[in-house]
Amino acid sequence: MTIRPSRGLDRRAFLRLSGTTAAAFAAGSLVSCGQANDADTPSGSGSTGAPSTEPDADNPLNVSADEPLETVIFKGGYGDQYVIDAQAIYTERFPNAEIKHQGGQELGKQLQPRFISGDVPDLIDNSGAGNLPMAALVADGQLMDLTPLLDAPAIGADGKTVRETLIPGVVDLGSFGGTPHALYYAFVVHGIWHSRSLFEENGWPEPETWDDMLDLCAEIKSTGMSPWTYQGKNPGYILTPILMAAAKAGGLDVLKNIDNLEAGAWTAPPVMAAAEAFYQLVERDYILPGTSGMTHTQAQTYWATGEAAFIPCGSWLESELGDVTPDGFDMVVTTTPAVTSSDALPGTAIRGMGSEPYIVPSQAKNPMGGMELLRIMLSPESATNFTDQTQTLTSLADYEPTDVGSGLTSVREALAASGDDTFFWLYNQWYSELSASVNETTSLLMTGEINPDEWAQQCQSAADAVKDDDSVTKFQRD
Amino acid sequence: MRQGRYRFIVGALAGPIVLYAVLVLWPYLQSFYVSLTDWSGYTSERRLIGLANYERLLKDPVFWISLRHNLLAAVVLPVFSIGLGLFFATMLNVAGRAKKAAVQGVRGASFYRIVYFFPHLLSIAVIGVLWSFVYDPTGNGLLNGFLGLIGIDPVNWLGSTKTAYWAILAVIVWVSVGFYVLVFTAAIGSIPPDMYEAAMLDGASRWRIFWRITVPLIWDTVQVALVYAGINALDMFAIVNVMSAAGGSGGPNNSTQVLGNYIYLTAFEHGRFGYATALGVALFVVTIFLAVITLRFMRRDRVVY
């Protein structure tokens, strides 16, 4: 038995149709030298009965000017002021569109009943703990295909489409089965952090290979400082450099195999080499005692106050620590040292990843308005505003933030050095249960309760279990 | 006359019964239905999949781990929280000043009563955060600081699979003892003092008075407290959610996982409301079962006085 409200279906079918027409339009406009052409544009929104403006260069998504717009934005470390600023620009463009805005946390609980009843906002920043599970929404057909937005001309980019102005890989990150359903607004780089001033003071070099790392750790430990700590209660943080090292050792296929749930993906030699390398930190007692019981704030505070030299984290670390960081600490991010002597990726390759996934529900009343606001947010003006407010990059490739700290400078340098070798993985957003069990297994590895072999076996069997589970929607990447 | 009485009964009970049916029974029945579907929780569409969720449940190791933790708590918590509750209530009410004939508690009893009850006034989330600091795994933590004074190395209370669950159980005991002290104090207060006085004059030891007078006379209350503690032990959601690893994952490695928290994760993190509801139904069955056997085993002749 299936309960299907006809309203939802009709709406969805309609939206799919209008999305296709919009995409067709955008493709057509690309052929005609990126200029939006009024004459041959089918009016996508005509069938809604709402008054529609003719699409033009200023309104390529054909937003109904009077249609109200509702946004629900995760209000975490980045706040939501940057969205409110973008809304002001939207209001300038569409003065009659009433904007309803809500910033909040635990969006899943707030929005779940609204998804069921079909009364959803037009743009959601689905981020933070307690967010909506993305894969479930995709499997239920609850999310718009964002292709119209990606193929629309970008603001302030000389005829380039939005897609062309984004950092490579960002679109793939938000794609499920090849369809872009989420657009990651912020772009974070993940790596290992240390204090440059502390290292210079002690004459410690930045390690390039894992052997260098272990030698340096021995030296750091002899000064009475712990070489490493990590956000113990969130073992995903220490898993990140392990997978980074694995990807660098074995190349991108390592990550693709993991994402595609290939047999033996977790027991592959590069993954094992990375796990062995990090297990050395456990065996040689290089981790700050008690680390596995610490929250992320505890561990990061201990690191910033000089209890440990290295900590893995994403590029939000600088803004998250805020005033906790002592003056002159000069934090910088580096990628993982090479764990083999013949790594497949260059030493500079680093994990770059979107965060703050923006989604437009397929049941939204003004989906094009939601995408238009997102298009405004991806303009250099709004992107600069976001970075100045948060010390975090957006997914827009080329723009110059005006207010940049030491952490962000190092992030931009690392990203530039990594270039086309910047990599990411997707299994954690595709398969939340696999992600949870791999994280927990990693916590056992880092407390020495299991060895790298057992770790790899347990991760592999968790992946196999997901693969064999018919109730899980599978995704592929290539 | 008889008819009038029925009309009164029906009239007085109809409202509450309708409310109970709509607000309690109907959601229960609905959840039995939802547990037979593959509902993700984020759409109005759901498909009946028969008993597939229950099949999954039987094969799900985390379900069994969670259930084991709940049942362990259902044994440990009543013993400690009710045991301590009884002990403290006795001390506060009848154990004072052995040489005198009057029945009273130890000196400062009314002060202790407030102290014991105080934890119960705090929100469970506050308690969780507070104790997370007490359990700080480095030497800076309150508890590890004390242990350091007597030369014990810092213990990684919440970060080790060996200690995490017990550390959380200890917090629950800490929270709930005060409540039982209050309940038992009220019960002891209703025992006629002359029974104690008579026993004292006859030279009965405190131990004997406790087992022969106090416990039999408040047995009803103890029984209710046991059922209550048992049901509490099957919940534990809030404290595990606050104190276990990241966002209440029940970690490390499910070593603090309990059914309530696992249901929450399954529904809200993994988008499996159908399966989560099946877990909820399982928890419901276990709770009923536990309540029934508790009452059955605790049955004892009522002392009439």
Coordinates of C-alpha atoms in Angstrom, one line a residue, chain B residues 102-211:
Chain B
A102 CA 12.4 9.3 70.5
V103 CA 12.3 8.4 66.8
Q104 CA 14.3 10.9 64.8
G105 CA 16.9 11.2 62.1
V106 CA 20.6 12.0 62.4
R107 CA 21.7 15.6 63.3
G108 CA 21.1 18.0 60.4
A109 CA 18.6 15.7 58.7
S110 CA 16.6 18.5 57.2
F111 CA 19.7 20.0 55.6
Y112 CA 20.7 16.7 54.1
R113 CA 17.2 16.2 52.8
I114 CA 17.7 19.4 50.7
V115 CA 21.1 18.4 49.6
Y116 CA 20.0 15.0 48.4
F117 CA 17.1 16.4 46.5
F118 CA 19.0 19.2 44.9
P119 CA 20.3 17.2 41.9
H120 CA 16.8 16.3 41.0
L121 CA 15.9 19.9 40.5
L122 CA 18.5 20.5 37.8
S123 CA 17.6 19.8 34.2
I124 CA 19.1 16.6 32.9
A125 CA 20.9 18.5 30.2
V126 CA 22.6 20.7 32.7
I127 CA 23.6 17.6 34.8
G128 CA 25.1 16.0 31.7
V129 CA 27.2 19.0 30.8
L130 CA 28.2 19.5 34.4
W131 CA 29.3 15.9 34.8
S132 CA 31.1 16.0 31.4
F133 CA 33.4 18.5 33.0
V134 CA 33.7 16.5 36.2
Y135 CA 34.8 13.6 34.0
D136 CA 37.3 15.7 32.0
P137 CA 39.8 13.0 30.9
T138 CA 42.9 15.0 31.7
G139 CA 44.3 15.8 35.1
N140 CA 42.4 19.1 35.0
G141 CA 39.1 17.4 35.7
L142 CA 37.5 17.5 39.1
L143 CA 37.4 13.8 39.5
N144 CA 40.8 13.1 38.0
G145 CA 42.1 15.9 40.1
F146 CA 41.0 14.2 43.2
L147 CA 42.4 10.9 42.0
G148 CA 45.6 12.7 41.3
L149 CA 45.9 13.7 44.9
I150 CA 46.1 10.0 45.9
G151 CA 48.5 9.2 43.1
I152 CA 46.1 7.6 40.5
D153 CA 46.7 8.5 36.9
P154 CA 43.9 10.3 35.0
V155 CA 41.1 8.0 33.9
N156 CA 39.5 8.6 30.5
W157 CA 36.0 8.3 31.9
L158 CA 33.8 9.0 28.9
G159 CA 36.4 8.2 26.2
S160 CA 37.1 4.6 27.0
T161 CA 34.8 1.8 26.1
K162 CA 35.6 0.2 29.5
T163 CA 34.5 3.1 31.7
A164 CA 32.1 5.2 29.7
Y165 CA 28.9 3.3 30.4
W166 CA 29.5 3.0 34.1
A167 CA 30.4 6.7 34.4
I168 CA 27.0 7.5 32.9
L169 CA 25.2 5.1 35.2
A170 CA 26.9 6.7 38.2
V171 CA 25.4 10.0 37.2
I172 CA 21.9 8.6 36.9
V173 CA 22.3 7.1 40.4
W174 CA 23.5 10.5 41.6
V175 CA 20.5 12.3 40.1
S176 CA 17.8 9.8 41.2
V177 CA 18.8 9.0 44.8
G178 CA 17.4 12.3 46.1
F179 CA 14.0 11.5 44.6
Y180 CA 13.8 8.1 46.3
V181 CA 15.0 9.6 49.6
L182 CA 12.0 12.0 49.4
V183 CA 9.6 9.2 48.4
F184 CA 10.7 6.9 51.2
T185 CA 10.8 9.7 53.7
A186 CA 7.1 10.3 53.1
A187 CA 6.4 6.6 53.4
I188 CA 8.4 6.3 56.6
G189 CA 6.6 9.3 58.0
S190 CA 3.3 7.5 57.8
I191 CA 4.5 4.6 60.0
P192 CA 3.2 5.1 63.5
P193 CA 6.2 6.1 65.7
D194 CA 5.1 3.8 68.5
M195 CA 6.1 0.8 66.5
Y196 CA 9.7 2.0 66.5
E197 CA 9.5 3.0 70.1
A198 CA 8.2 -0.4 71.1
A199 CA 10.9 -2.1 69.1
M200 CA 13.6 0.1 70.6
L201 CA 12.3 -0.5 74.1
D202 CA 12.5 -4.2 73.4
G203 CA 16.1 -3.7 72.5
A204 CA 15.9 -4.5 68.7
S205 CA 19.0 -3.5 66.8
R206 CA 18.8 -0.9 64.0
W207 CA 19.4 -3.5 61.4
R208 CA 16.6 -5.5 62.8
I209 CA 14.3 -2.5 63.0
F210 CA 15.1 -1.7 59.4
W211 CA 14.3 -5.2 58.0

